[in-house]
Coordinates of N, CA and C and ligand atoms in Angstrom, one line a residue:
A1263 N 98.2 107.5 116.9 CA 99.2 107.1 115.2 C 97.6 106.1 114.2
E1264 N 97.5 106.6 113.1 CA 96.6 106.1 112.0 C 96.9 104.9 111.7
T1265 N 96.3 103.8 111.8 CA 96.4 102.9 111.5 C 95.4 102.5 109.9
A1266 N 96.5 101.2 109.0 CA 96.0 101.5 108.0 C 94.5 100.4 107.6
M1267 N 93.6 100.2 108.5 CA 92.2 100.1 108.6 C 91.7 102.3 108.3
S1268 N 92.6 102.6 108.7 CA 91.8 104.4 109.0 C 92.0 105.0 107.3
F1269 N 92.4 104.2 106.3 CA 93.3 104.4 105.0 C 92.3 103.1 104.0
M1270 N 91.5 102.0 104.7 CA 90.2 101.4 104.0 C 89.3 101.9 103.6
P1271 N 89.1 101.4 102.1 CA 87.8 101.8 101.2 C 87.0 100.7 101.8
A1272 N 85.5 101.4 101.4 CA 84.2 100.7 102.5 C 84.0 99.4 101.3
E1273 N 84.8 99.0 100.5 CA 84.1 98.2 99.3 C 85.3 97.5 99.5
L1274 N 85.4 95.7 99.6 CA 86.8 94.9 98.9 C 87.3 94.7 97.3
D1275 N 87.4 96.5 97.3 CA 87.6 96.2 95.1 C 88.7 96.3 95.1
L1276 N 89.0 95.2 94.6 CA 90.9 94.9 94.5 C 91.8 96.9 93.9
D1277 N 91.3 97.3 93.2 CA 91.2 98.7 92.4 C 91.0 99.8 93.6
A1278 N 89.6 99.6 93.8 CA 89.5 100.7 95.1 C 91.0 100.6 96.4
L1279 N 91.0 99.6 97.2 CA 92.3 99.0 97.5 C 93.5 99.6 97.6
R1280 N 93.8 99.3 95.8 CA 95.5 99.9 95.8 C 95.0 101.1 95.2
A1281 N 94.5 101.8 95.1 CA 94.3 102.9 94.9 C 94.2 103.6 97.3
A1282 N 93.7 103.2 97.6 CA 93.7 103.4 98.6 C 94.7 103.3 99.2
A1283 N 96.0 102.8 99.1 CA 97.2 101.6 99.7 C 98.5 103.0 99.6
R1284 N 97.9 103.9 98.0 CA 98.7 104.6 97.8 C 99.2 105.6 98.5
C1285 N 97.4 105.8 99.8 CA 97.9 107.0 100.3 C 98.3 106.9 102.4
C1286 N 98.5 105.2 102.3 CA 98.7 104.0 103.6 C 100.2 105.1 104.1
Q1287 N 99.7 105.6 105.6 CA 100.7 106.1 106.2 C 101.4 105.5 107.6
A1288 N 100.9 104.4 108.0 CA 100.4 103.6 109.2 C 101.4 103.4 109.3
C1289 N 102.5 103.1 108.9 CA 103.9 103.0 109.7 C 105.4 103.6 108.8
P1290 N 106.4 103.9 109.9 CA 107.3 104.4 108.7 C 107.9 104.7 107.6
L1291 N 107.2 103.6 107.1 CA 107.9 102.8 105.3 C 108.1 103.3 104.4
H1292 N 106.8 104.7 104.5 CA 105.8 105.6 103.4 C 106.8 106.5 103.1
G1293 N 107.8 106.9 104.2 CA 108.1 108.0 104.1 C 109.7 108.1 103.0
P1294 N 110.5 107.2 103.5 CA 111.3 107.4 102.0 C 111.8 106.6 101.1
A1295 N 110.5 105.9 100.8 CA 109.7 105.1 99.7 C 109.6 105.1 98.4
T1296 N 109.8 104.8 97.3 CA 108.8 105.5 96.5 C 107.6 105.7 96.2
Q1297 N 107.2 104.2 96.4 CA 105.2 105.0 96.5 C 105.0 102.7 97.2
T1298 N 103.9 102.9 96.8 CA 103.7 101.8 97.9 C 103.6 100.4 96.4
V1299 N 103.9 99.5 96.8 CA 103.3 98.7 95.7 C 102.5 97.7 96.5
F1300 N 101.5 98.2 95.5 CA 100.4 97.0 95.8 C 101.1 95.5 94.9
G1301 N 99.8 94.8 94.9 CA 99.8 93.3 95.2 C 99.2 93.4 93.3
Q1302 N 99.1 92.8 92.3 CA 99.0 92.6 91.5 C 98.7 91.4 90.2
G1303 N 97.4 91.4 89.3 CA 97.3 90.2 89.2 C 95.5 90.2 89.5
S1304 N 95.1 89.0 88.4 CA 93.5 89.2 87.9 C 92.6 89.1 89.8
P1305 N 91.6 89.3 89.7 CA 90.7 90.0 90.9 C 90.2 88.3 90.8
D1306 N 90.0 87.2 90.1 CA 89.6 86.2 89.5 C 90.8 84.8 89.7
A1307 N 92.0 85.4 90.0 CA 93.4 84.6 90.2 C 92.8 83.4 91.5
R1308 N 92.7 82.2 90.4 CA 92.9 81.4 91.9 C 94.0 80.5 92.8
L1309 N 95.6 81.8 92.2 CA 96.5 81.4 93.1 C 96.7 82.7 93.3
M1310 N 97.3 83.1 94.8 CA 97.8 83.4 95.6 C 99.3 83.6 95.6
V1311 N 100.3 84.3 95.8 CA 101.6 84.3 95.9 C 102.6 85.7 97.1
I1312 N 102.8 85.3 98.0 CA 103.0 86.0 98.8 C 104.2 86.1 98.9
G1313 N 104.9 87.9 98.9 CA 106.4 87.7 99.4 C 106.2 88.1 100.3
E1314 N 107.4 88.6 100.6 CA 108.0 89.5 101.9 C 107.8 91.3 101.9
Q1315 N 108.7 92.2 101.0 CA 108.1 93.7 100.7 C 109.1 93.6 99.0
P1316 N 108.7 94.3 98.6 CA 109.0 95.2 97.8 C 110.5 95.4 97.9
G1317 N 111.4 94.8 96.7 CA 112.6 95.6 96.6 C 113.2 96.8 96.0
D1318 N 114.5 97.3 95.7 CA 114.4 98.4 94.7 C 114.3 98.5 93.5
R1319 N 114.2 97.3 93.0 CA 113.4 98.0 91.8 C 111.7 98.1 91.5
E1320 N 111.4 97.3 92.5 CA 110.0 96.7 92.7 C 109.4 98.6 93.3
D1321 N 110.2 99.0 94.4 CA 110.0 100.4 94.5 C 109.9 101.9 93.4
I1322 N 110.9 101.2 92.5 CA 110.5 101.8 91.1 C 110.0 102.2 90.4
V1323 N 109.5 100.8 89.6 CA 108.4 100.1 88.7 C 107.2 100.2 89.4
G1324 N 107.3 100.1 90.9 CA 105.7 100.2 91.5 C 105.0 99.0 91.0
Q1325 N 105.5 97.9 90.9 CA 105.2 96.4 90.7 C 106.0 94.8 91.4
P1326 N 105.0 94.4 91.8 CA 106.2 93.2 92.6 C 107.0 92.3 91.7
F1327 N 107.8 91.4 92.5 CA 108.3 90.8 92.0 C 109.4 90.7 90.4
V1328 N 109.7 92.2 89.8 CA 110.1 92.3 88.7 C 111.6 92.5 88.5
G1329 N 112.6 92.7 90.0 CA 114.4 92.4 90.0 C 114.4 91.6 89.6
P1330 N 115.3 90.8 90.9 CA 116.7 89.5 90.3 C 115.8 88.3 90.7
A1331 N 114.8 88.8 92.2 CA 114.0 87.3 92.9 C 113.0 87.5 92.0
G1332 N 112.6 88.2 91.4 CA 111.1 88.1 89.9 C 111.7 87.2 88.9
K1333 N 113.1 87.5 88.5 CA 113.0 87.1 87.1 C 113.4 85.5 87.3
L1334 N 114.2 85.1 88.9 CA 114.3 83.8 89.2 C 112.8 82.7 89.2
L1335 N 111.5 84.5 89.8 CA 110.4 83.3 90.0 C 110.0 83.2 88.7
D1336 N 109.7 83.4 87.8 CA 109.2 83.6 86.8 C 109.4 83.1 85.9
E1337 N 110.6 82.2 86.3 CA 111.8 81.2 85.8 C 110.9 79.8 86.2
A1338 N 111.2 79.8 87.6 CA 110.1 78.5 88.3 C 108.7 78.6 88.2
F1339 N 108.6 79.2 88.3 CA 106.8 79.2 87.1 C 107.0 79.1 86.2
R1340 N 107.6 79.3 85.0 CA 107.3 78.5 83.9 C 108.0 77.4 83.9
H1341 N 108.7 76.8 84.7 CA 109.2 74.9 84.9 C 107.9 74.3 85.2
A1342 N 107.4 75.6 86.7 CA 105.9 74.4 86.8 C 104.4 74.8 85.9
G1343 N 104.6 75.3 85.1 CA 103.2 74.9 84.6 C 102.0 76.6 84.3
I1344 N 102.4 77.3 85.5 CA 102.3 78.4 85.6 C 102.4 79.9 85.7
D1345 N 100.9 80.5 84.6 CA 101.1 81.6 84.2 C 100.9 82.9 85.1
R1346 N 101.6 83.7 85.0 CA 102.0 84.7 85.5 C 100.8 85.4 85.9
S1347 N 99.9 85.7 84.0 CA 98.7 86.4 84.2 C 97.5 86.5 84.8
E1348 N 97.7 84.9 85.3 CA 96.7 84.5 85.7 C 96.5 84.0 87.2
I1349 N 98.1 84.5 87.8 CA 97.9 84.7 89.4 C 97.3 85.7 89.8
Y1350 N 97.6 86.2 91.0 CA 98.1 87.4 91.7 C 99.0 87.3 93.1
I1351 N 99.8 88.8 92.9 CA 100.9 88.7 93.6 C 101.7 89.3 94.4
T1352 N 101.7 89.6 95.7 CA 101.4 90.5 96.7 C 102.6 90.2 96.9
N1353 N 103.2 91.2 98.6 CA 104.0 91.0 99.5 C 103.2 91.6 100.6
V1354 N 103.9 90.8 101.7 CA 102.8 91.1 103.2 C 103.7 92.4 103.7
V1355 N 104.6 93.1 103.5 CA 104.8 94.6 103.3 C 104.0 95.6 102.8
K1356 N 104.1 96.6 102.1 CA 103.4 97.3 100.9 C 105.0 98.4 100.7
H1357 N 105.6 98.6 101.4 CA 106.5 99.4 100.8 C 108.0 98.7 100.7
F1358 N 108.8 99.7 99.9 CA 110.6 98.8 100.8 C 111.3 99.6 101.1
K1359 N 112.0 98.7 102.5 CA 112.6 99.1 103.6 C 113.8 99.1 103.0
F1360 N 114.8 100.1 102.9 CA 116.4 99.9 103.1 C 117.5 101.3 104.0
V1361 N 118.7 100.7 103.5 CA 119.2 102.2 104.4 C 120.6 102.5 103.1
E1362 N 120.6 103.8 103.7 CA 121.4 104.5 102.0 C 122.8 103.6 102.8
T1363 N 123.4 103.0 101.7 CA 125.5 103.2 101.9 C 126.3 103.9 101.5
E1364 N 127.1 103.8 101.7 CA 128.4 104.9 101.3 C 128.9 105.2 99.9
S1365 N 128.7 104.0 99.4 CA 128.7 103.7 97.9 C 128.0 103.7 97.5
T1366 N 128.1 104.4 96.3 CA 126.8 104.9 94.9 C 127.7 103.9 94.0
G1367 N 126.6 103.8 93.1 CA 126.0 103.0 92.1 C 127.6 103.4 90.9
A1368 N 128.2 102.9 90.5 CA 129.1 103.5 89.3 C 128.3 104.0 88.2
L1369 N 127.2 103.7 88.0 CA 126.7 104.3 86.7 C 126.0 105.6 86.9
T1370 N 124.8 105.6 87.5 CA 124.0 106.6 88.4 C 124.5 107.3 89.6
G1371 N 125.6 106.6 90.2 CA 126.3 107.4 90.8 C 125.3 107.9 92.4
A1372 N 124.6 107.9 92.6 CA 122.8 107.4 93.3 C 123.2 106.9 94.2
P1373 N 122.8 107.0 95.8 CA 123.6 106.0 96.9 C 123.2 104.4 96.7
H1374 N 124.1 103.6 97.2 CA 123.1 101.8 97.6 C 122.2 102.1 98.0
R1375 N 121.1 101.7 98.0 CA 119.9 101.1 98.8 C 120.2 99.6 99.2
L1376 N 120.0 99.3 100.4 CA 120.7 98.3 101.2 C 119.3 97.5 101.7
H1377 N 118.8 97.2 101.2 CA 117.7 96.0 101.5 C 117.9 96.0 103.3
K1378 N 116.2 96.2 103.7 CA 116.5 95.6 105.4 C 115.3 94.9 105.6
K1379 N 115.2 93.9 106.3 CA 113.8 92.9 106.5 C 113.8 94.2 107.6
P1380 N 111.7 93.9 107.2 CA 111.3 94.2 108.0 C 110.6 94.0 109.4
D1381 N 110.0 94.9 110.3 CA 110.5 94.4 111.4 C 108.6 93.9 112.0
S1382 N 108.7 93.8 113.3 CA 107.2 93.0 113.8 C 106.1 94.1 114.0
R1383 N 106.8 95.4 114.4 CA 105.6 96.3 114.4 C 105.3 96.9 112.6
E1384 N 106.0 96.7 111.4 CA 106.1 97.3 109.9 C 104.8 96.0 109.8
I1385 N 105.2 95.4 110.1 CA 104.4 93.7 109.2 C 103.0 93.5 110.0
F1386 N 102.9 93.9 110.9 CA 101.5 94.3 112.1 C 100.7 95.2 111.2
A1387 N 101.6 96.3 111.2 CA 100.9 97.5 110.7 C 99.6 97.8 109.3
C1388 N 101.1 96.6 108.1 CA 100.5 96.5 106.8 C 99.8 95.1 106.7
R1389 N 99.7 94.5 107.9 CA 98.5 93.3 108.0 C 96.7 93.6 107.2
P1390 N 96.5 94.8 107.5 CA 95.1 95.0 107.4 C 95.2 95.0 105.2
W1391 N 96.4 95.4 104.4 CA 96.4 95.3 103.4 C 96.0 93.9 102.8
L1392 N 97.2 93.3 103.4 CA 97.2 91.5 102.6 C 95.8 90.7 103.4
E1393 N 95.6 91.4 104.2 CA 94.2 90.7 104.9 C 92.8 91.0 103.5
A1394 N 93.3 92.2 102.9 CA 91.6 93.2 102.5 C 92.1 92.0 100.7
E1395 N 93.3 91.7 100.5 CA 93.9 91.2 99.3 C 92.9 89.4 99.0
I1396 N 93.1 89.0 100.1 CA 93.4 87.8 100.7 C 91.8 87.4 100.6
A1397 N 91.2 88.8 100.7 CA 89.1 88.4 101.4 C 88.5 88.7 99.8
A1398 N 89.3 89.9 99.4 CA 88.8 90.1 98.0 C 89.4 89.5 96.8
I1399 N 90.2 88.3 96.7 CA 90.4 87.9 96.0 C 89.6 86.3 96.1
R1400 N 89.5 86.0 97.5 CA 89.1 84.3 98.0 C 90.0 83.4 97.3
P1401 N 91.6 83.5 97.6 CA 92.4 82.3 96.1 C 91.8 80.5 96.6
A1402 N 91.9 79.6 95.6 CA 91.8 78.8 96.1 C 93.4 78.1 96.4
A1403 N 94.6 78.7 96.5 CA 95.5 78.4 97.2 C 96.3 79.9 97.2
I1404 N 97.0 79.3 98.2 CA 98.3 80.5 98.6 C 99.8 80.0 98.6
V1405 N 100.6 80.6 97.9 CA 102.0 79.9 98.3 C 102.6 81.0 99.1
C1406 N 103.0 81.0 100.0 CA 104.3 82.3 100.8 C 105.0 81.6 100.2
L1407 N 105.9 82.3 100.0 CA 107.5 83.0 99.5 C 108.7 83.5 100.5
G1408 N 109.0 82.4 101.7 CA 110.2 83.0 102.2 C 109.4 82.9 103.9
A1409 N 109.8 83.0 104.9 CA 109.4 82.9 106.4 C 108.5 84.2 106.5
T1410 N 109.0 85.4 106.1 CA 108.0 86.3 106.5 C 106.4 86.3 105.9
A1411 N 106.0 85.5 105.2 CA 105.4 85.4 104.0 C 103.7 84.0 105.6
A1412 N 105.5 83.0 105.5 CA 104.7 81.6 106.1 C 104.5 82.1 107.3
Q1413 N 105.2 83.0 108.1 CA 104.8 83.3 109.2 C 103.6 84.5 110.0
A1414 N 103.3 85.3 108.6 CA 102.3 85.9 108.8 C 101.0 85.0 108.6
L1415 N 100.8 83.8 107.7 CA 100.1 83.2 107.6 C 99.6 81.5 108.6
F1416 N 100.6 81.3 108.6 CA 100.8 79.8 109.9 C 101.1 80.1 111.2
G1417 N 101.4 81.7 111.7 CA 101.8 81.7 112.8 C 103.5 81.8 112.8
R1418 N 104.0 82.7 114.1 CA 105.5 82.6 114.1 C 106.3 82.0 114.6
D1419 N 105.5 80.2 114.7 CA 106.3 79.3 115.5 C 106.6 78.1 114.3
F1420 N 105.9 78.9 112.8 CA 106.4 77.9 111.8 C 107.9 78.1 111.4
R1421 N 108.2 76.9 110.7 CA 110.1 77.1 110.1 C 109.8 76.3 109.0
I1422 N 110.1 76.9 107.9 CA 110.2 76.6 106.2 C 110.7 74.9 106.4
T1423 N 111.9 75.2 107.2 CA 113.1 73.9 106.6 C 112.4 72.8 107.3
R1424 N 111.4 72.5 108.1 CA 110.6 71.8 109.0 C 109.6 71.7 107.9
R1425 N 109.0 72.7 106.9 CA 107.2 72.3 106.1 C 107.2 72.7 105.3
R1426 N 108.3 73.0 105.0 CA 107.9 73.2 103.3 C 107.4 72.6 102.6
G1427 N 106.7 73.0 101.8 CA 105.9 72.1 100.4 C 104.7 71.8 101.0
D1428 N 104.6 71.2 102.6 CA 103.3 70.6 102.9 C 101.9 71.7 102.5
V1429 N 101.2 71.1 102.2 CA 100.2 71.8 102.3 C 99.0 71.9 103.1
I1430 N 99.4 73.1 103.5 CA 98.0 72.8 105.2 C 97.2 73.9 105.2
P1431 N 96.0 73.6 105.4 CA 95.1 74.7 105.7 C 95.3 75.7 106.3
T1432 N 94.5 77.0 106.3 CA 94.4 78.0 107.8 C 93.2 78.6 106.8
E1433 N 93.1 79.8 108.4 CA 92.0 80.5 108.2 C 91.5 81.3 106.4
W1434 N 93.0 81.5 106.1 CA 92.6 82.1 105.2 C 92.7 81.2 103.2
C1435 N 92.4 80.5 103.5 CA 92.6 79.5 102.2 C 93.2 78.3 103.2
M1436 N 92.2 77.3 102.3 CA 92.4 75.8 102.9 C 93.4 75.3 102.2
R1437 N 94.0 75.6 100.6 CA 95.6 74.7 100.3 C 96.5 76.1 100.7
T1438 N 97.3 76.2 101.2 CA 98.8 76.6 101.8 C 99.8 76.4 102.1
L1439 N 100.7 76.2 101.1 CA 102.1 76.1 101.8 C 103.1 76.9 101.6
A1440 N 104.2 76.9 102.2 CA 105.1 78.0 102.5 C 106.6 76.8 101.5
T1441 N 107.1 78.2 100.8 CA 108.5 77.7 100.4 C 109.4 78.4 100.6
W1442 N 111.1 78.8 99.6 CA 112.0 78.9 99.2 C 111.3 80.4 98.3
H1443 N 112.1 81.1 99.7 CA 112.7 82.8 99.0 C 113.2 82.6 97.7
P1444 N 112.7 83.4 96.4 CA 113.6 83.7 95.4 C 114.8 83.9 96.0
A1445 N 115.0 85.2 96.6 CA 115.9 85.9 97.2 C 116.7 84.8 98.0
A1446 N 116.3 84.3 98.7 CA 117.1 83.8 99.4 C 118.1 82.4 98.5
I1447 N 117.2 81.7 97.5 CA 117.9 80.9 96.8 C 119.2 81.3 96.0
L1448 N 118.8 83.2 95.7 CA 119.6 84.0 94.9 C 121.2 84.3 96.1
R1449 N 120.8 84.3 97.0 CA 121.6 84.1 98.4 C 122.6 82.7 98.8
M1450 N 122.4 82.0 97.8 CA 122.7 80.4 98.7 C 124.2 80.5 97.9
T1451 N 125.0 80.6 98.3 CA 126.9 80.4 97.7 C 127.1 78.9 97.5
D1452 N 126.9 77.9 98.0 CA 126.4 76.3 97.8 C 125.7 76.1 96.9
E1453 N 126.8 75.7 95.8 CA 126.0 75.6 94.3 C 125.0 75.0 94.5
V1454 N 125.7 73.5 95.1 CA 124.5 72.2 95.1 C 123.1 72.3 96.0
R1455 N 123.4 73.2 96.9 CA 122.3 73.8 97.5 C 121.1 74.6 97.2
R1456 N 122.3 75.6 96.8 CA 121.7 76.3 95.7 C 120.3 75.4 94.3
E1457 N 120.7 74.8 93.6 CA 120.6 73.9 92.5 C 118.8 73.4 93.4
Q1458 N 119.2 72.6 94.5 CA 118.3 71.6 95.1 C 117.1 72.4 95.4
M1459 N 117.2 73.8 95.7 CA 116.6 75.1 96.6 C 115.4 75.3 95.1
L1460 N 116.2 75.7 94.2 CA 115.9 76.2 93.1 C 114.2 74.6 92.5
Q1461 N 115.1 73.5 92.8 CA 114.2 72.5 92.2 C 113.2 71.9 93.0
Q1462 N 113.4 72.1 94.3 CA 111.7 72.9 95.1 C 110.9 73.4 95.2
L1463 N 111.6 74.8 95.4 CA 110.3 75.5 94.5 C 109.5 75.1 93.3
R1464 N 110.4 75.2 92.6 CA 109.3 74.6 90.9 C 108.7 74.2 91.5
Q1465 N 109.2 72.5 92.3 CA 108.1 71.2 92.4 C 107.0 72.0 93.5
D1466 N 107.2 72.9 94.1 CA 106.2 73.6 95.3 C 105.1 74.4 94.2
L1467 N 106.0 74.8 93.6 CA 105.2 76.3 92.6 C 104.0 74.5 92.0
S1468 N 104.7 73.7 91.5 CA 103.5 72.9 90.1 C 102.3 72.6 91.5
T1469 N 102.7 72.0 92.4 CA 101.5 71.7 93.5 C 100.0 72.1 93.4
F1470 N 100.2 73.1 92.5 CA 98.8 74.2 92.2 C 98.6 74.2 91.0
A1471 N 99.7 74.5 90.3 CA 99.4 74.3 88.7 C 98.2 74.2 88.4
I1472 N 97.4 74.7 87.1 CA 96.6 74.4 86.7 C 96.1 73.4 85.6
R1473 N 96.7 72.3 85.3 CA 96.7 71.6 84.7 C 95.2 70.6 83.6
D1474 N 94.1 70.9 83.1 CA 93.8 69.9 82.3 C 94.1 69.1 81.0
Ligands
URA1407 N1 110.9 90.2 97.3 C1 109.9 89.9 97.4 O1 110.1 89.4 99.0 N2 109.1 90.7 97.1 C2 109.0 91.3 96.0 O2 108.4 91.8 95.4 C3 110.8 91.4 95.5 C4 111.2 91.4 96.3
SF4_1408 FE1 101.2 101.7 105.4 FE2 102.1 99.3 104.4 FE3 103.7 101.2 103.3 FE4 103.3 100.7 106.0 S1 104.4 99.4 104.5 S2 102.8 103.0 105.1 S3 100.8 100.0 106.5 S4 101.6 100.4 103.2

């Protein structure tokens, strides 16, 4: 089977990478998904934010973090004084993974697409794209949202519950931290805990806010 490397362009140029990733078939996720959702933002970005994988909305629009989790994240960026136009935002896995459920949407009549977590093979298959993005941007700081992104950079033993918010050097970037995934905050049913996680997300993001 072809790996992502066989789709990789020779140059580490974001537009070339994005165009090449459109054709990637290195894992089965490209089949049912609408399109590759590549990272978005300035090649000069000093801050890179990494999520897990596109959701239903992202799959349709073709851009990362434009659905409910993205709305919460945008709000947290505003609180932290971070302008989304100045950062680069991407995901560990570039295609939406889902199962179609029996129930259909009340308005569209289309089957509901239930998000599924990417497995280790899919994460491994997609890794060259993430590494190419990091190499092209060479960010001064990286924020990992959730365990999938955190473990992609810090290794499989990393636990967000233990080291959330700590700035830790990695081979990718000297200033890397992991924090809550906005979708995990949305899923939290305990209101007090949810509010605390939201505050922590804002606080962790503000670690890397550019202030003059
Ligand atoms: N969740 C993610 O991890 N990434 C997105 O782009 C959207 C939701
Ligand atoms: Fe390629 Fe990643 Fe999509 Fe798999 S998820 S087909 S590796 S771009």
